[in-house]
JSON list of C-alpha atoms in Angstrom, two decimals:
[
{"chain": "A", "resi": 509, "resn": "UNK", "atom": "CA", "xyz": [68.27, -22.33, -36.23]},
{"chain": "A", "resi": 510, "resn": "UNK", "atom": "CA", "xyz": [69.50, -20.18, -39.31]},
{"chain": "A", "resi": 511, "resn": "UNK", "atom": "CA", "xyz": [69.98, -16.81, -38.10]},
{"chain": "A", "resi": 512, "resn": "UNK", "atom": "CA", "xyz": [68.76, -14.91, -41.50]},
{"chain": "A", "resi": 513, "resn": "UNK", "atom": "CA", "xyz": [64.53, -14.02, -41.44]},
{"chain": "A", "resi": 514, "resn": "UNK", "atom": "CA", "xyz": [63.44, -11.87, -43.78]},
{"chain": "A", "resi": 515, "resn": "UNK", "atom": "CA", "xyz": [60.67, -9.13, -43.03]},
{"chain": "A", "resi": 516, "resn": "UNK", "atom": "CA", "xyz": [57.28, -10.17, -44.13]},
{"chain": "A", "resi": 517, "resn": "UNK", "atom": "CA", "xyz": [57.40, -8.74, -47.75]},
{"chain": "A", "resi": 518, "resn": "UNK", "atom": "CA", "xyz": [54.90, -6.57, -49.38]},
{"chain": "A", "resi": 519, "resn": "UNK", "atom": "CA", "xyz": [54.67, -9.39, -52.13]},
{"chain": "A", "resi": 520, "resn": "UNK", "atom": "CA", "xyz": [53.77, -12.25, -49.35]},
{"chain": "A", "resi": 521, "resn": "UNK", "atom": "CA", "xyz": [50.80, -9.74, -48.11]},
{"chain": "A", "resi": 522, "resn": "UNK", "atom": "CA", "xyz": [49.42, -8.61, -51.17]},
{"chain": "A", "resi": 523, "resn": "UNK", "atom": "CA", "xyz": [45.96, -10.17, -51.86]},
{"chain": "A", "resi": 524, "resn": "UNK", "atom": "CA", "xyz": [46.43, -12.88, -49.16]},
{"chain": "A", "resi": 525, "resn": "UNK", "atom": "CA", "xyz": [46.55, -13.45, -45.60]},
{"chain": "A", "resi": 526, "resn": "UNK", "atom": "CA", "xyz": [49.67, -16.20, -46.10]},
{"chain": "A", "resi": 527, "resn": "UNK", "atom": "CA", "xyz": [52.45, -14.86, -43.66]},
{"chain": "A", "resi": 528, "resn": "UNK", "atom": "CA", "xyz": [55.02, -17.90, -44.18]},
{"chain": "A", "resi": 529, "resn": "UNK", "atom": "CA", "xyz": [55.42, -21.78, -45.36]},
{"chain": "A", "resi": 530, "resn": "UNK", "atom": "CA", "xyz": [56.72, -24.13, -42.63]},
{"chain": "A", "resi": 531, "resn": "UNK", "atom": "CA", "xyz": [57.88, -27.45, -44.14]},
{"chain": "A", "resi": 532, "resn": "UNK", "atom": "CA", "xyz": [58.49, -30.96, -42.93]},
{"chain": "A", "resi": 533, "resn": "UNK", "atom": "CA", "xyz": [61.82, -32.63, -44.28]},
{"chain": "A", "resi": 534, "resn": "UNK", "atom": "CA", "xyz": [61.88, -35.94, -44.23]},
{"chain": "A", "resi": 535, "resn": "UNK", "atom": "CA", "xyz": [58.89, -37.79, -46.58]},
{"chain": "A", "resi": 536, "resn": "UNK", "atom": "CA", "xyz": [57.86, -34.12, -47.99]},
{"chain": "A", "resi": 537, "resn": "UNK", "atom": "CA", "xyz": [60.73, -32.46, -49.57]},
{"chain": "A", "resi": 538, "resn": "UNK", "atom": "CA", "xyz": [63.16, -35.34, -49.51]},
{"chain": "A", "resi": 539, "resn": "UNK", "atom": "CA", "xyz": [61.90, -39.29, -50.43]},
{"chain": "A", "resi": 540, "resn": "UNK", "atom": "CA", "xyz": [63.56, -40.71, -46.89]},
{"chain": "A", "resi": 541, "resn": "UNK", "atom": "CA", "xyz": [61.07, -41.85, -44.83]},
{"chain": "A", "resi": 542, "resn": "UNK", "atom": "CA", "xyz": [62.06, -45.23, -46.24]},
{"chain": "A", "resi": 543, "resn": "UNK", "atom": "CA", "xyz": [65.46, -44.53, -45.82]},
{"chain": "A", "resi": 544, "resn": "UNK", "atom": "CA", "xyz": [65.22, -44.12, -41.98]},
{"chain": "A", "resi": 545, "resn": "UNK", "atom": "CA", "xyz": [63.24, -47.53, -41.93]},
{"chain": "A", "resi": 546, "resn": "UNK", "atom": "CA", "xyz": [65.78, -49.53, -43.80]},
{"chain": "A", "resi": 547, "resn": "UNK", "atom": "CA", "xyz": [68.56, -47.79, -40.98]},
{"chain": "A", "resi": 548, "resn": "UNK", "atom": "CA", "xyz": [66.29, -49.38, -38.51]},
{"chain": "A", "resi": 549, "resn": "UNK", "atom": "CA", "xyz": [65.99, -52.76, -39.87]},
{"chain": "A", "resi": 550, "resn": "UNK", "atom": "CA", "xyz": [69.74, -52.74, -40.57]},
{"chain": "A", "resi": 551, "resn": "UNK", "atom": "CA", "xyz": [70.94, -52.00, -37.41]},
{"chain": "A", "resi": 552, "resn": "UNK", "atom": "CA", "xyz": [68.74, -54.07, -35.34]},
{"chain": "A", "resi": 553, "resn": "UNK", "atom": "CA", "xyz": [69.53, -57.49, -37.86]},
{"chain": "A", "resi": 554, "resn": "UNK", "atom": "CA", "xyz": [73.33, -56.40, -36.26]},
{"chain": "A", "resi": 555, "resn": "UNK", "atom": "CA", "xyz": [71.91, -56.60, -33.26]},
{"chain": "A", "resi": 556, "resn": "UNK", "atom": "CA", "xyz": [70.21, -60.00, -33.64]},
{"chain": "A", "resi": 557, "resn": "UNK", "atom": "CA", "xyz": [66.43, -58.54, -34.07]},
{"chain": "A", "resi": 558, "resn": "UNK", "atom": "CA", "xyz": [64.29, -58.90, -36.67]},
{"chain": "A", "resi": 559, "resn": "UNK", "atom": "CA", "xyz": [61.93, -55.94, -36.88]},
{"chain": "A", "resi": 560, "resn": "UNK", "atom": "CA", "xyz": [58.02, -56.58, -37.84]},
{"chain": "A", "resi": 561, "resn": "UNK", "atom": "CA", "xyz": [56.93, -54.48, -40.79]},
{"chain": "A", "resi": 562, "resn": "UNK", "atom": "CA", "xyz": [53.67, -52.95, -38.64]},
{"chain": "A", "resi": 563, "resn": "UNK", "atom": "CA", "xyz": [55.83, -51.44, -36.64]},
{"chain": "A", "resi": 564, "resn": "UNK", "atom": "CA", "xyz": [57.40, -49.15, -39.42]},
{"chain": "A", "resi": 565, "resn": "UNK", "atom": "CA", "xyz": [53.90, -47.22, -38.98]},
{"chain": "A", "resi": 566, "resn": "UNK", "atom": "CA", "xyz": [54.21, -46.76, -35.54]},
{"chain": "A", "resi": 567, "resn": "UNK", "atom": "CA", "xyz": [57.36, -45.05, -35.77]},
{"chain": "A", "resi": 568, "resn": "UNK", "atom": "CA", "xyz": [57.18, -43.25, -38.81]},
{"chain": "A", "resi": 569, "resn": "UNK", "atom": "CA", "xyz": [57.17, -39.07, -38.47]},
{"chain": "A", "resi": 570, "resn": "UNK", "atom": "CA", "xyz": [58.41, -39.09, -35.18]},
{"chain": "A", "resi": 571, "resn": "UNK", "atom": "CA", "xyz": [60.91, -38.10, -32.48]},
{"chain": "A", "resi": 572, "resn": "UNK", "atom": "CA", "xyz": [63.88, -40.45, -32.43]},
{"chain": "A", "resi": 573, "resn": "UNK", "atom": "CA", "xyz": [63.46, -40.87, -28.70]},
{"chain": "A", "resi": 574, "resn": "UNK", "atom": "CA", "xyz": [59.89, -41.93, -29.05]},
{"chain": "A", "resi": 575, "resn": "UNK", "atom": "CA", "xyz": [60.80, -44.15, -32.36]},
{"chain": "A", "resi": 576, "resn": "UNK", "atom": "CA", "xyz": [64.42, -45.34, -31.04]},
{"chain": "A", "resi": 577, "resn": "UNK", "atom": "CA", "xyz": [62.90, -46.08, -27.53]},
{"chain": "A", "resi": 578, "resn": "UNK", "atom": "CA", "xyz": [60.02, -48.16, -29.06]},
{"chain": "A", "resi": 579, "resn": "UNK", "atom": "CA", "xyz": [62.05, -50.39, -31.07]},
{"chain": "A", "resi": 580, "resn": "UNK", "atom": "CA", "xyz": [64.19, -51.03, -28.19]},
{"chain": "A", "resi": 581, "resn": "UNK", "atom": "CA", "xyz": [60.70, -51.48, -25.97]},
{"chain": "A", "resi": 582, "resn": "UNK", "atom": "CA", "xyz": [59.79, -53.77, -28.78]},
{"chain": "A", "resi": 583, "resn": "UNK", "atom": "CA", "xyz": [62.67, -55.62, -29.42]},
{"chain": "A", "resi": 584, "resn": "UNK", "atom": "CA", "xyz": [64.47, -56.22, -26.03]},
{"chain": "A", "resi": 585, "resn": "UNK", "atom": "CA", "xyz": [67.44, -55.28, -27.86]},
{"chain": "A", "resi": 586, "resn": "UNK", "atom": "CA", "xyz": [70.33, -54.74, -25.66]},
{"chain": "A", "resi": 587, "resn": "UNK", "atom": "CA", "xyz": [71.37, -51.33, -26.47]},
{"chain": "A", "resi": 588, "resn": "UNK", "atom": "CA", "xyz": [70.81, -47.70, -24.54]},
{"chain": "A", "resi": 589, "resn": "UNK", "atom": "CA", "xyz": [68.92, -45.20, -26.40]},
{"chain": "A", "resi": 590, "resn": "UNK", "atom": "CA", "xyz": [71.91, -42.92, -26.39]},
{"chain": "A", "resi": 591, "resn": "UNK", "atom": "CA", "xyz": [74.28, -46.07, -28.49]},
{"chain": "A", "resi": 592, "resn": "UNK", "atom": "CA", "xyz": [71.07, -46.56, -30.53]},
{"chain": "A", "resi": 593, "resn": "UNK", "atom": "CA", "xyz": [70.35, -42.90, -31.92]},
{"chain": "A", "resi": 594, "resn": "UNK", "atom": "CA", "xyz": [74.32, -42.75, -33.01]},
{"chain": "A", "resi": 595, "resn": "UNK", "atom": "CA", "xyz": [73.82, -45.72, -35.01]},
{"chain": "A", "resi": 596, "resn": "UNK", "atom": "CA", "xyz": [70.85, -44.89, -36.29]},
{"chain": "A", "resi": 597, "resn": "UNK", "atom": "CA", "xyz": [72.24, -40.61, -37.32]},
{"chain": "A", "resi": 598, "resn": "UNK", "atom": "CA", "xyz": [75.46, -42.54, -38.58]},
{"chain": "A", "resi": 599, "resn": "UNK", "atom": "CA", "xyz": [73.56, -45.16, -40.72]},
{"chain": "A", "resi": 600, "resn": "UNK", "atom": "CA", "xyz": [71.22, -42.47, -42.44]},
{"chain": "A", "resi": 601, "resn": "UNK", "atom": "CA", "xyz": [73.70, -39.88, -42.56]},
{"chain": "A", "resi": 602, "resn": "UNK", "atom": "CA", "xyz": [76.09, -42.42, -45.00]},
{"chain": "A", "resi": 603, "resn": "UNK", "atom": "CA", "xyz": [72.73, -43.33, -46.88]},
{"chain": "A", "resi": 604, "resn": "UNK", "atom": "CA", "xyz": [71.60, -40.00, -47.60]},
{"chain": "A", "resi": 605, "resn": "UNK", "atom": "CA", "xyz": [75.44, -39.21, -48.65]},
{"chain": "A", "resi": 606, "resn": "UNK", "atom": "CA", "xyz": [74.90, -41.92, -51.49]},
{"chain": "A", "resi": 607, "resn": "UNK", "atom": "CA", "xyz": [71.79, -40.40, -52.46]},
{"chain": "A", "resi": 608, "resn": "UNK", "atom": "CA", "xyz": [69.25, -37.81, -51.65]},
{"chain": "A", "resi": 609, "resn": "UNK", "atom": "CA", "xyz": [65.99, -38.01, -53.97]},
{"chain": "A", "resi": 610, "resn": "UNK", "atom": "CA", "xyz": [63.62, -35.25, -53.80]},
{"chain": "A", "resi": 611, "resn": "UNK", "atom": "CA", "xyz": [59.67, -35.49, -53.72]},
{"chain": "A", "resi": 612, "resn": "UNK", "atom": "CA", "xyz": [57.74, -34.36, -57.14]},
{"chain": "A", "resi": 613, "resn": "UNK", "atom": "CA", "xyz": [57.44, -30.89, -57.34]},
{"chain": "A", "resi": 614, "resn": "UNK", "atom": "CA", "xyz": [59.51, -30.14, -54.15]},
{"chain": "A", "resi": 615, "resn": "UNK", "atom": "CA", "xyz": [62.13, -28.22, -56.01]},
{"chain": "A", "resi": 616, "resn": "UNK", "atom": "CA", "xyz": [59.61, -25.90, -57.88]},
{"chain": "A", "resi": 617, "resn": "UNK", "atom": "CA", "xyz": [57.87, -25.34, -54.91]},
{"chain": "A", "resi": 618, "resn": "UNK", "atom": "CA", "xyz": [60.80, -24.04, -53.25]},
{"chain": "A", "resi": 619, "resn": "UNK", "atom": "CA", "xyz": [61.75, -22.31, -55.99]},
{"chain": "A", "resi": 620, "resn": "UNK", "atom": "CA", "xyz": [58.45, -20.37, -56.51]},
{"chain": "A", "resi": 621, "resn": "UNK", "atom": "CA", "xyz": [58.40, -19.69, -52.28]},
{"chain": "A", "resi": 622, "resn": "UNK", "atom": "CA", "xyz": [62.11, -18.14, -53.03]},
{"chain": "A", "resi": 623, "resn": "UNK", "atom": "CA", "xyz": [61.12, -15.88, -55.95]},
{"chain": "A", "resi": 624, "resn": "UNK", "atom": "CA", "xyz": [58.18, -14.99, -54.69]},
{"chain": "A", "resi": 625, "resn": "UNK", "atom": "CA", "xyz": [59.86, -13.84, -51.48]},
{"chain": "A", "resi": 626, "resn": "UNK", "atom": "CA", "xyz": [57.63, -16.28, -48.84]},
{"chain": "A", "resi": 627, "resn": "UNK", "atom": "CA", "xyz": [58.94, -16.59, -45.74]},
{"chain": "A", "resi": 628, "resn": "UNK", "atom": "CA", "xyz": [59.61, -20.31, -45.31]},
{"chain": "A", "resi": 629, "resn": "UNK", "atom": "CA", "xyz": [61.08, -22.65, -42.57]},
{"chain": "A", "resi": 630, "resn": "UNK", "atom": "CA", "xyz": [62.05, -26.18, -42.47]},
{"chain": "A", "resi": 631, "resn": "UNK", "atom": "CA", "xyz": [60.82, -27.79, -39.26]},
{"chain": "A", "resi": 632, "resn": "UNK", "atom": "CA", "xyz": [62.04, -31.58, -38.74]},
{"chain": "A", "resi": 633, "resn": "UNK", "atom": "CA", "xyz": [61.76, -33.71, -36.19]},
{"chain": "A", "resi": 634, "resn": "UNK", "atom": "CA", "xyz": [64.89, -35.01, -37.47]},
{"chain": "A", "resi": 635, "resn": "UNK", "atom": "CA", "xyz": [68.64, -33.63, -35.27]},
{"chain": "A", "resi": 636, "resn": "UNK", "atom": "CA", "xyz": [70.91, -30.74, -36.19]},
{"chain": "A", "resi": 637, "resn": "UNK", "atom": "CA", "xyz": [73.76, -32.66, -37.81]},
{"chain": "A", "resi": 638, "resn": "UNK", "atom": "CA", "xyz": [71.04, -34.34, -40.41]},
{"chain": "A", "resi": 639, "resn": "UNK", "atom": "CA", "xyz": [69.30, -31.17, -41.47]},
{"chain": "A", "resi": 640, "resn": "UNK", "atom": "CA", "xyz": [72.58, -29.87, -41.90]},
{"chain": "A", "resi": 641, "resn": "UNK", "atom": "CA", "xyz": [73.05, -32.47, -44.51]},
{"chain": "A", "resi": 642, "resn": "UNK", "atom": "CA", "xyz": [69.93, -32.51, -46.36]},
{"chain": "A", "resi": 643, "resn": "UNK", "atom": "CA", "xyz": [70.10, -28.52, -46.96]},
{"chain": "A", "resi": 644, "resn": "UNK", "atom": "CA", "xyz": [73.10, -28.64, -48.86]},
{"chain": "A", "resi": 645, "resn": "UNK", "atom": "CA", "xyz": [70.81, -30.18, -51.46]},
{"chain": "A", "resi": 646, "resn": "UNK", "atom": "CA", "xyz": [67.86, -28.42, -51.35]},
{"chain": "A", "resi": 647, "resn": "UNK", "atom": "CA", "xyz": [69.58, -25.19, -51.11]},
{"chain": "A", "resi": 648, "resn": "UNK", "atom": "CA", "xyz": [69.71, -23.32, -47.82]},
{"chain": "A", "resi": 649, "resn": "UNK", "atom": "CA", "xyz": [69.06, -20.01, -49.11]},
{"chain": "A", "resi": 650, "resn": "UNK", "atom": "CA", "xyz": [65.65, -21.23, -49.68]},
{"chain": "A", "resi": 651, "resn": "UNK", "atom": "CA", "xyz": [64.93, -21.24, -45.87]},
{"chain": "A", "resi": 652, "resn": "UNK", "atom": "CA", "xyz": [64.91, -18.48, -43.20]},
{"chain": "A", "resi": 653, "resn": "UNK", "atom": "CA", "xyz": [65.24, -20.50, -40.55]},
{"chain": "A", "resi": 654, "resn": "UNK", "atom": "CA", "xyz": [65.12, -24.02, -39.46]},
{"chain": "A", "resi": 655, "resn": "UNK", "atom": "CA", "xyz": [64.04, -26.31, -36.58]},
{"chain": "A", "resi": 656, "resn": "UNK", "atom": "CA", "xyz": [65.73, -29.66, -35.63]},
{"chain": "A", "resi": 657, "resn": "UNK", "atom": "CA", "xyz": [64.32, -32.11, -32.91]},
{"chain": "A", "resi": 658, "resn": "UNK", "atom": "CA", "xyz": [67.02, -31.54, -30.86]},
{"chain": "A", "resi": 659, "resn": "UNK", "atom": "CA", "xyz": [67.03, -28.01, -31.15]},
{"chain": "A", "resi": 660, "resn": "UNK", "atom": "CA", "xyz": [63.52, -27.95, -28.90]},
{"chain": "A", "resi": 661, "resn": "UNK", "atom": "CA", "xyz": [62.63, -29.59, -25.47]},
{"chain": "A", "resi": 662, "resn": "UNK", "atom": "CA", "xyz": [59.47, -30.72, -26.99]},
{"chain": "A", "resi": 663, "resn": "UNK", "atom": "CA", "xyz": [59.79, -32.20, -30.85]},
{"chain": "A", "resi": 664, "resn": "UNK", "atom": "CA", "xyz": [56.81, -33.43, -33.01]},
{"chain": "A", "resi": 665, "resn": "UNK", "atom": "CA", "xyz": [54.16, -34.23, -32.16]},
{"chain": "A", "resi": 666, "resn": "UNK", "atom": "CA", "xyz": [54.16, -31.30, -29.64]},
{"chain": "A", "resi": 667, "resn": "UNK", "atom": "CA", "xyz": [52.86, -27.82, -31.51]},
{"chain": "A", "resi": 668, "resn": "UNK", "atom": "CA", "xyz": [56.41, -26.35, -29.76]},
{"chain": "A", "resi": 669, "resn": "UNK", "atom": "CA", "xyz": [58.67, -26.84, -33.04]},
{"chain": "A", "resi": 670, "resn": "UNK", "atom": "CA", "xyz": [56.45, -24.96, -35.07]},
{"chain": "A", "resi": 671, "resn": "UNK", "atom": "CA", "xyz": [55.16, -22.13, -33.14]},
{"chain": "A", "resi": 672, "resn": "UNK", "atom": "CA", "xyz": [59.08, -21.53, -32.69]},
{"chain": "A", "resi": 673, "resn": "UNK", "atom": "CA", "xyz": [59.42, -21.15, -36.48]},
{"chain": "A", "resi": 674, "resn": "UNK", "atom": "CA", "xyz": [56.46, -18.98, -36.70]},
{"chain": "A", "resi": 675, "resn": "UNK", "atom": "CA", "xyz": [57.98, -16.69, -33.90]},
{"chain": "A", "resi": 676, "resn": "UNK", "atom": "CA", "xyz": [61.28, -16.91, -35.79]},
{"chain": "A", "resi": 677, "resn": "UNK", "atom": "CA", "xyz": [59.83, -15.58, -38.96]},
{"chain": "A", "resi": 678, "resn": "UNK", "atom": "CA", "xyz": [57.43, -13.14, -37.46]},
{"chain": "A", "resi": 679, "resn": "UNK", "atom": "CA", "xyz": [54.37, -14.98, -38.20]},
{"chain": "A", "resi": 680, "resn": "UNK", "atom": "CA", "xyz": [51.08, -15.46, -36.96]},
{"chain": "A", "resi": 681, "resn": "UNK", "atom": "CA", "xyz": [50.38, -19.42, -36.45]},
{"chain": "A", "resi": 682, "resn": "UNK", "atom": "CA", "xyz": [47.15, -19.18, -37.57]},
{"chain": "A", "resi": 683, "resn": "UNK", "atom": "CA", "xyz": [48.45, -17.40, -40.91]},
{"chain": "A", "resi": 684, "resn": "UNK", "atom": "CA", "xyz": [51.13, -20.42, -41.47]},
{"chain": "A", "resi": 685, "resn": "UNK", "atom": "CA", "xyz": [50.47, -23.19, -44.15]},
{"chain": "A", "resi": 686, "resn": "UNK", "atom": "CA", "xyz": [52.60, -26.25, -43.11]},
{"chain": "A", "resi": 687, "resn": "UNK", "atom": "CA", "xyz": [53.34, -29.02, -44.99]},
{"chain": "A", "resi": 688, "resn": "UNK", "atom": "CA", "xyz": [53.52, -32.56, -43.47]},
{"chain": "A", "resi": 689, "resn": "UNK", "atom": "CA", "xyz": [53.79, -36.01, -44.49]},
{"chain": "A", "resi": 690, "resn": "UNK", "atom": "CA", "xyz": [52.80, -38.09, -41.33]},
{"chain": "A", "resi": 691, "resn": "UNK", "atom": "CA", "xyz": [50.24, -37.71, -38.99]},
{"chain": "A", "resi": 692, "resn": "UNK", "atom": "CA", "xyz": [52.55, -37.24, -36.04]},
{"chain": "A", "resi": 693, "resn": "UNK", "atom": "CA", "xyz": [53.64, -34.00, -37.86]},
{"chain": "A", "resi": 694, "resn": "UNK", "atom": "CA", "xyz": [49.80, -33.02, -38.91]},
{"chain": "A", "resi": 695, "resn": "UNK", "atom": "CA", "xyz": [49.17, -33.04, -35.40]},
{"chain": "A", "resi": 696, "resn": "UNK", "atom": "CA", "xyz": [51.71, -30.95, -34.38]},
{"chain": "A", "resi": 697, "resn": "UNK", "atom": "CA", "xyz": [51.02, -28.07, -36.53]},
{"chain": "A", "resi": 698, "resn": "UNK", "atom": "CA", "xyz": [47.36, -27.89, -36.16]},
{"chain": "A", "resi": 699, "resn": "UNK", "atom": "CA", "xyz": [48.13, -27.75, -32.52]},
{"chain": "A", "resi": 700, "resn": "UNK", "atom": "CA", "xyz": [50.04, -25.15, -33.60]},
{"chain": "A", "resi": 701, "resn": "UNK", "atom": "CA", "xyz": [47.06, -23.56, -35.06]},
{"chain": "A", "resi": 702, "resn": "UNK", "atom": "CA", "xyz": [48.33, -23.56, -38.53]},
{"chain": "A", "resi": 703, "resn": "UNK", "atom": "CA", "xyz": [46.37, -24.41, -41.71]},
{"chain": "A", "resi": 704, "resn": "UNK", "atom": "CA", "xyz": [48.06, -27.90, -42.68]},
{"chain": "A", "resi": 705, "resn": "UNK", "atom": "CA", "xyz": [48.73, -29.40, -46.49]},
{"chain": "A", "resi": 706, "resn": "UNK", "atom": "CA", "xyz": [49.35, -33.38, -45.85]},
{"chain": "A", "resi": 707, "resn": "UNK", "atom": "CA", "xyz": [51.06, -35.24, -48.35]},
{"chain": "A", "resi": 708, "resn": "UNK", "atom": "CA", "xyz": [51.29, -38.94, -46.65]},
{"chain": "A", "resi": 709, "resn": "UNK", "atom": "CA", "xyz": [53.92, -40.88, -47.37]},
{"chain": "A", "resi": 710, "resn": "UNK", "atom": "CA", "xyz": [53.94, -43.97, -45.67]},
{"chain": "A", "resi": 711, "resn": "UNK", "atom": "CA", "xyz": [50.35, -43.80, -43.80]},
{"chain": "A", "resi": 712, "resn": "UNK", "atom": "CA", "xyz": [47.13, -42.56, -45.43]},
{"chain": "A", "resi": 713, "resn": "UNK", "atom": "CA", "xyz": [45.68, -39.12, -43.33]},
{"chain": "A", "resi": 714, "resn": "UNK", "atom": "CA", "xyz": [42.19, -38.24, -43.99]},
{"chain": "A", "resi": 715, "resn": "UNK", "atom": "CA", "xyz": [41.33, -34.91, -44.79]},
{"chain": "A", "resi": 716, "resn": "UNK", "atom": "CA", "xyz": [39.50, -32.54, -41.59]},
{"chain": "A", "resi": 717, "resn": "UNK", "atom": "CA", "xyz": [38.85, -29.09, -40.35]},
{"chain": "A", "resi": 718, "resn": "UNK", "atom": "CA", "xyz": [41.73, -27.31, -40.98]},
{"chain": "A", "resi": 719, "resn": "UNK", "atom": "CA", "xyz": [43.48, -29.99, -43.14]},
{"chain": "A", "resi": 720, "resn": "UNK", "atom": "CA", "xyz": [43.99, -30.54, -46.91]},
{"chain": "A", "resi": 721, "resn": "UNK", "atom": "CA", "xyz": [45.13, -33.40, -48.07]},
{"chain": "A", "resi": 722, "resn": "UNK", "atom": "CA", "xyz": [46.83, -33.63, -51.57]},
{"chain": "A", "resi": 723, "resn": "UNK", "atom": "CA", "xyz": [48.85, -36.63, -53.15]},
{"chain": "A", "resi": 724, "resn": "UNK", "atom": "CA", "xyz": [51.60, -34.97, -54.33]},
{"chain": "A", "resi": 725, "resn": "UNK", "atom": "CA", "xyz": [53.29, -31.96, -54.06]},
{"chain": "A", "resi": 726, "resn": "UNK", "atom": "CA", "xyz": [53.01, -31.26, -57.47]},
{"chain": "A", "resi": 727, "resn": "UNK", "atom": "CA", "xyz": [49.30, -30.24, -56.95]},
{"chain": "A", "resi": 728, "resn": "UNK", "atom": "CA", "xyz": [50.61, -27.42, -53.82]},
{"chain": "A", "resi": 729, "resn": "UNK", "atom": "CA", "xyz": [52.06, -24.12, -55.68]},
{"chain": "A", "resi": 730, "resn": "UNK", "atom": "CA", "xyz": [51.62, -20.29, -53.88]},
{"chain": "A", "resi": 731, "resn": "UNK", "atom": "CA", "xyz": [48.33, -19.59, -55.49]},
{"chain": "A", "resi": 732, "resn": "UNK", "atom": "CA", "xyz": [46.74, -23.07, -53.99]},
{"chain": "A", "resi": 733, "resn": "UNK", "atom": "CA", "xyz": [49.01, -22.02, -50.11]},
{"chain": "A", "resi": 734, "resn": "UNK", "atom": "CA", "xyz": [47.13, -18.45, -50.59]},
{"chain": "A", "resi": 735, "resn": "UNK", "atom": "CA", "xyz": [44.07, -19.92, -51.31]},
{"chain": "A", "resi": 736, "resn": "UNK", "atom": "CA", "xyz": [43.47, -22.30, -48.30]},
{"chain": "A", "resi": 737, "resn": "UNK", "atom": "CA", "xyz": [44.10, -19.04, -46.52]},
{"chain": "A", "resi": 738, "resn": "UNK", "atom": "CA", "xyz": [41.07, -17.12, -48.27]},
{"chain": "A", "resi": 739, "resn": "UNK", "atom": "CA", "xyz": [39.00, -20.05, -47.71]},
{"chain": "A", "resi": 740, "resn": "UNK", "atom": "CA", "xyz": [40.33, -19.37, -43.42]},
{"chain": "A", "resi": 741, "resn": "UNK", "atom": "CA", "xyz": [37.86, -15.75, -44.16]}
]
């Protein structure tokens, strides 16, 4: 994790009970969900497999282990999970070098969290040497801290990734709004206990209890993160 966290400002209390923004990487801020999918497909035509488009829901949001392991499950591929999650960081990792599109309105989001002094943490299921990558384009002073998936014993969708970033930042769970694209990552945070924004990317998620569901970023901003907290009273 990024060693810097702020105290919880005056200007993040004031007229809300929103302690900090935890944020998903992959298919929230940054348009690669399909990226990872295409690495998938690409490595196991190398290997001789052909890889069934259903299946891209199945793994989508999750822990490499669990999505790596699956495809090898499914696929009979000859390959250890260890060979198959260095192809897999090496294929993305020369992708995302090419290009790196953000989602609408992730930039002015993290803009307005930065100005407005909001704690905020990016929490990925994705590894170190990825996020590492990624935050060199969406700015790293825009984050306190963040979380890879093999940073913790327990990634997505285990709650342990984003309690850890609420601990990091001095933050009460239940007074987190996290942002998520897949329902593997939904479920982590609200067992968590943290009021969760979905934005699906590559699955629909229906909206429930402590769950809003928008289409885009461009509809989340501070006043609409502060308000699902008010709505918590």
């Amino acid at each position: 994790m990024t060693s810097t966290v702020p105290a919880l400002g005056t200007r993040t209390a004031e007229g809300s009970a929103l302690q900090a923004v935890l944020l998903d990487m992959d298919g929230t801020l940054v348009d690669t969900e399909g990226f990872w999918w295409d690495v998938e497909v690409e490595v196991f035509a190398a290997l001789g497999h052909t890889l069934d488009e259903t299946w891209r829901h199945v793994v989508v949001g999750g822990p490499m282990t669990r999505s790596a392991g699956f495809l090898i499950e499914a696929t009979g591929a000859d390959i250890t999970l260890a060979e198959l999650t260095t192809l897999l960081n090496d294929g993305f990792e020369e992708r995302i070098g090419r290009t790196l599109p953000l989602m609408p309105g992730a930039a002015r989001l993290l803009a307005e969290l930065y100005e407005y002094e909001i704690p905020t943490a990016l929490v990925s299921a994705s590894h170190r040497r990825i996020i590492d990558r990624v935050l060199a384009s969406l700015g790293p002073h825009h984050f306190a801290l963040t979380v890879a998936g093999d940073e913790v014993s327990r990634t997505k969708p285990y709650p342990d990734p984003y309690l850890l970033a609420a601990a990091g930042l001095g933050a009460d769970p239940a007074r987190c709004a996290v942002i998520e694209d897949t329902a593997t990552g939904v479920e982590a945070a609200e067992a968590a206990g943290c009021r969760v924004v979905a934005v699906p990317s590559v699955a629909p998620i229906a909206p429930s209890g402590r769950r809003t569901v928008v289409t885009s970023l461009e509809e989340v901003d501070l006043a609409f993160l502060r308000g699902l907290m008010t709505e918590m009273r």
